[in-house]
Coordinates of C-alpha atoms in Angstrom, one line a residue:
Chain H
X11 CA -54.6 -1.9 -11.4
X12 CA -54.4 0.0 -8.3
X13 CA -53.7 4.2 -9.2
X14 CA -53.5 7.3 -7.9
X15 CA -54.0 10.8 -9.9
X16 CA -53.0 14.2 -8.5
X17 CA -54.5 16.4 -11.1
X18 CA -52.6 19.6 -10.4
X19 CA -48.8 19.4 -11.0
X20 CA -48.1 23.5 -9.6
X21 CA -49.9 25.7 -7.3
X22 CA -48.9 29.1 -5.9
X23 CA -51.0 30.3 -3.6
X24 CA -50.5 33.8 -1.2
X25 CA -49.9 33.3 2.4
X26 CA -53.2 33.0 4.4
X27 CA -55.3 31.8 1.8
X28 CA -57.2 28.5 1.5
X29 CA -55.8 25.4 -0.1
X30 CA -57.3 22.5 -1.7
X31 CA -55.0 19.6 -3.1
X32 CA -57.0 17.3 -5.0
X33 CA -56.6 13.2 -4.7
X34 CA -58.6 10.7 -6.6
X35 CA -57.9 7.2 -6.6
X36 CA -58.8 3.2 -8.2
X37 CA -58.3 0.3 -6.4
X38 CA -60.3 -3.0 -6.3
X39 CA -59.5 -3.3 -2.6
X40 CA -60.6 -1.6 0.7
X41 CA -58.5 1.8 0.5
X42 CA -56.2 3.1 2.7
X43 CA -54.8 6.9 1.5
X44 CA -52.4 8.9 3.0
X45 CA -50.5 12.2 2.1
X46 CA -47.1 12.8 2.3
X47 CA -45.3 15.7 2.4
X48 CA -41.5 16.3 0.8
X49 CA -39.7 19.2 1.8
X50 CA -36.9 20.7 -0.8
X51 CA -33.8 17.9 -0.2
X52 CA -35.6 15.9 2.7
X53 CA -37.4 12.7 3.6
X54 CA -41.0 12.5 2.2
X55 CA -43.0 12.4 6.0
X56 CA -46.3 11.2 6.4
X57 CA -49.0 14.2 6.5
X58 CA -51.8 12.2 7.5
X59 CA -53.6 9.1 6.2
X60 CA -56.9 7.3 6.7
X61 CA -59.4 4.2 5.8
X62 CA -62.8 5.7 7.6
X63 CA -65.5 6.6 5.2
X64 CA -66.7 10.1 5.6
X65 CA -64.7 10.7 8.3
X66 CA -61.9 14.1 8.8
X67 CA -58.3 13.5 9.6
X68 CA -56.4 16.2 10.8
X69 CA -53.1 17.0 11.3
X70 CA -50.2 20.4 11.8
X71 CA -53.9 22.3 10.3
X72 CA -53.9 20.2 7.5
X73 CA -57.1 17.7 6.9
X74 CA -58.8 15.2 4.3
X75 CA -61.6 13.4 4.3
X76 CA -61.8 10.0 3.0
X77 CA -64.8 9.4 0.2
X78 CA -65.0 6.0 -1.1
X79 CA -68.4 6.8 -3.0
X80 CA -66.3 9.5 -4.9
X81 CA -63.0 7.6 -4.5
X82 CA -61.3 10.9 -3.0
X83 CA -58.9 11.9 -0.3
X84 CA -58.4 15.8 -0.9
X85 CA -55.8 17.7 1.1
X86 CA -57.1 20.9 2.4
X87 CA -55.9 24.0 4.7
X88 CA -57.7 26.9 6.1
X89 CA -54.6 29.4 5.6
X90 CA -51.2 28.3 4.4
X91 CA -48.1 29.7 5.3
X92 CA -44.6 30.1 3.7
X93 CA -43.2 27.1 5.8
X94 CA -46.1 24.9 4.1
X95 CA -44.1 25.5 0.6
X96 CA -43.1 21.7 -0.4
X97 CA -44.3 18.2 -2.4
X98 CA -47.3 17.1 -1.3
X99 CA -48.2 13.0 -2.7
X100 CA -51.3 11.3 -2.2
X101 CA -50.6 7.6 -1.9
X102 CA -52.6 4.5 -1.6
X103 CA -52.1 1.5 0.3
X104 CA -52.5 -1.6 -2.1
X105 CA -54.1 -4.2 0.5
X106 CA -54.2 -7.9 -0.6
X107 CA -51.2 -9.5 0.1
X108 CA -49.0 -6.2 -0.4
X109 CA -51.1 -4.2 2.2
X110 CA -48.3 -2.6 2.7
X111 CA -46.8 -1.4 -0.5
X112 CA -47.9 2.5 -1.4
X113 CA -48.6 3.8 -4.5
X114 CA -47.9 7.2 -5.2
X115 CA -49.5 9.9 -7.4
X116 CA -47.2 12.0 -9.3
X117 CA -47.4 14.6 -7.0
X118 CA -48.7 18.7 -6.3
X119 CA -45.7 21.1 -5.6
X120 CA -47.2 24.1 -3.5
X121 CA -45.4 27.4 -3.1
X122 CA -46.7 29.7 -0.6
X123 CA -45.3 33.7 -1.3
X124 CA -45.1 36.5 0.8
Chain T
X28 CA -35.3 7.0 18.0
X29 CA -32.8 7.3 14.6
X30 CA -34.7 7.4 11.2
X31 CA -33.7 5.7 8.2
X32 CA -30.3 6.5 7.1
X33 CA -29.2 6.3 3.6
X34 CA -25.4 6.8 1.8
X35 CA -24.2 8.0 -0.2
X36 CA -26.5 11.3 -0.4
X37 CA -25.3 11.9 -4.3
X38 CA -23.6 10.2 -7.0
X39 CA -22.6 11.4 -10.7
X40 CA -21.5 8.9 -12.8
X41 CA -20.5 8.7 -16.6
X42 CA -23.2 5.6 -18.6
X43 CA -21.9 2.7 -18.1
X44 CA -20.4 3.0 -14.6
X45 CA -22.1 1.0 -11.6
X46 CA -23.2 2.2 -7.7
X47 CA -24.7 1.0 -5.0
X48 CA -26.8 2.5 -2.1
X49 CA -27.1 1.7 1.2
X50 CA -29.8 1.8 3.3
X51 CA -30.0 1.7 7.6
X52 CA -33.6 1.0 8.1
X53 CA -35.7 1.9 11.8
X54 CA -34.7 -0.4 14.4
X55 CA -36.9 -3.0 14.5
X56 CA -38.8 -2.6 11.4
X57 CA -39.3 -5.8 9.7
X58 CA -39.7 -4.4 6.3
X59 CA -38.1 -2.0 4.1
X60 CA -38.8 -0.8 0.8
X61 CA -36.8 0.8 -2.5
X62 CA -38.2 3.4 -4.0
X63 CA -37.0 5.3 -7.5
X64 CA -37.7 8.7 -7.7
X65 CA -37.6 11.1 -10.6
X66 CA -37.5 14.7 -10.7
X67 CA -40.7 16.0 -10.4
X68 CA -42.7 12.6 -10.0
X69 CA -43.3 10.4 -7.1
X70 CA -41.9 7.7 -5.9
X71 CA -42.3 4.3 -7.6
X72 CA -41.7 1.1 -6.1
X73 CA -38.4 -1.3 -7.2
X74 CA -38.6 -3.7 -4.7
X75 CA -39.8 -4.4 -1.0
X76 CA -38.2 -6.9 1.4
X77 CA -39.7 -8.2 4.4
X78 CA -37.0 -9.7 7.0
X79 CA -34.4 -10.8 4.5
X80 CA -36.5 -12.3 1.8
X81 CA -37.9 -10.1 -1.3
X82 CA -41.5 -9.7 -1.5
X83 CA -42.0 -8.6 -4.7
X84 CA -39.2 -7.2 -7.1
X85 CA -41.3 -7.1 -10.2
X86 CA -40.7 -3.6 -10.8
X87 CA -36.8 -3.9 -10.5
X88 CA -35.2 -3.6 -14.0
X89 CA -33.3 -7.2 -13.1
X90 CA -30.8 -6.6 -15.9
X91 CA -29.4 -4.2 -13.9
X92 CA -30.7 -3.5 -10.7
X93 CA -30.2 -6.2 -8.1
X94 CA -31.0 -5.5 -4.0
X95 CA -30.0 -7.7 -0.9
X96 CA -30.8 -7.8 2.7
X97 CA -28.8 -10.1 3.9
X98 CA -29.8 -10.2 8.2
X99 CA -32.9 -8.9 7.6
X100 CA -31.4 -5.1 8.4
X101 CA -29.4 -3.2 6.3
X102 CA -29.8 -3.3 2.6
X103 CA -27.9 -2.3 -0.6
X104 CA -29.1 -1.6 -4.0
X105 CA -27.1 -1.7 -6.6
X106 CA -27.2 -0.5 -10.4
X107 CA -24.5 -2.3 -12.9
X108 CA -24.0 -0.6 -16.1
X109 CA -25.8 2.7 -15.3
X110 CA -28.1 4.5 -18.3
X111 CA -29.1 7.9 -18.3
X112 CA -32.6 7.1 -17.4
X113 CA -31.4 5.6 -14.3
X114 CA -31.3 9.8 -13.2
X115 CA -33.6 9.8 -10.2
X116 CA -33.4 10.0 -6.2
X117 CA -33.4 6.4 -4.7
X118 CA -35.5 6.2 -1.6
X119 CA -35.0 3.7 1.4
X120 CA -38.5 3.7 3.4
X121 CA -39.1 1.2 6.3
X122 CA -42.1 0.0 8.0
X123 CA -43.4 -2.5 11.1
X124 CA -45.4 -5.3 9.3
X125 CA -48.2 -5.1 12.5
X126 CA -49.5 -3.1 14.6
X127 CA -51.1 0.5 14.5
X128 CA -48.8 1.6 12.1
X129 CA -48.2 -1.3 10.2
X130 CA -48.6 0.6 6.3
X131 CA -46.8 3.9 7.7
X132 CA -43.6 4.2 5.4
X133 CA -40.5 6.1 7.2
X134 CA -38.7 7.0 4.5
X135 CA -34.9 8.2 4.4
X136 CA -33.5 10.7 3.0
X137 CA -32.2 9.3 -0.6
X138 CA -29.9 9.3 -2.7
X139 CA -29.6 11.6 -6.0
X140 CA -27.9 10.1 -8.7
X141 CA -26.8 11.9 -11.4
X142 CA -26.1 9.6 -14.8
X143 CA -24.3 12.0 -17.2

């Protein structure tokens, strides 16, 4: 069936540095990903999300790429900052006739120190 | 524009006990969604609704767990007989079923239950 892996559970990183969440994904359908972001005791929000091949998304300095040859959708950031400290899900869209159920990896929590 | 409003926004209960949850979806949106959360996962899917009828509750322990949505708006979930396992935040998340942004969940809140 239709899965999602998020492959690291923690990362700490130092303000201003680079940051690369990874994504994978199976699906037996045409894939639609998105990332979400949860901040401590709110709403998960959508981050950003695509279905182009090979083609950047960008959004609040946050951007993936979409590769269906490597069935990836990493989350990446030039230079973090301590307000970017949250839960971060890749999700998948299922398509078929529940095109518009997601399925959510387990998620990457990202703290961003001083 | 209001997002999706969910109550209570904790619970503790003793095994055994029952709750339910109520979710306020987006004005509008056609379909909303359950999700159960546990700590440090993500969210898994219980059941989805689209209007007032269920779309797939497959994943809704049916023992226990049991959702309506009566008009087609608001919806409650409800847990009878509570077990620890059943320790997660429950997520309401609603969506338009066309249109641009037909597969973009809003989700609310949730609710964090506690099952001592």
């Amino acid at each position: 069936g239709d899965s999602v892996t998020q492959t690291e559970g923690l990362v700490t990183l130092t303000k201003g540095l680079p940051v690369m969440l990874n994504c994978t994904y199976q699906t037996t359908y045409s894939p639609f990903l998105f990332w979400y972001v949860q901040h401590l005791n709110e709403a998960p929000k959508l981050l950003l999300k695509s279905s182009t091949d090979n083609k950047r998304t960008e959004h609040q300095g946050f951007y993936a790429t979409l590769h269906k040859s490597s069935s990836s959708f990493h989350l990446q950031k030039s230079s973090v900052q301590l307000s970017d400290s949250a839960l971060y899900f890749c999700a998948l869209s299922e398509g078929g006739s529940n095109y518009n159920v997601l399925y959510f990896g387990s998620g990457t929590k990202l703290t961003v120190e001083p | 524009e209001a997002g999706v409003t969910q109550s209570p926004r904790y619970a503790v209960l003793q095994e055994g006990q029952a709750v339910s949850f109520w979710c306020d979806p987006i004005s509008g949106h056609d379909t909303l969604y359950w999700y159960q959360q546990p700590r440090d996962q993500g969210p898994q899917l219980l059941v989805y609704f689209r209007d007032e009828a269920v779309i797939d509750n497959s994943q809704l322990p049916s023992d226990r767990f049991s959702a309506v949505r009566p008009k087609g708006t608001n919806s409650t979930l409800k847990i009878q007989s509570a077990k620890q396992g059943d320790t997660a935040t429950y997520l309401c998340a609603s969506s338009l079923d066309w249109g641009p942004s037909q597969n973009t969940l809003y989700f609310g809140a949730g609710t964090r239950l506690s099952v001592l």
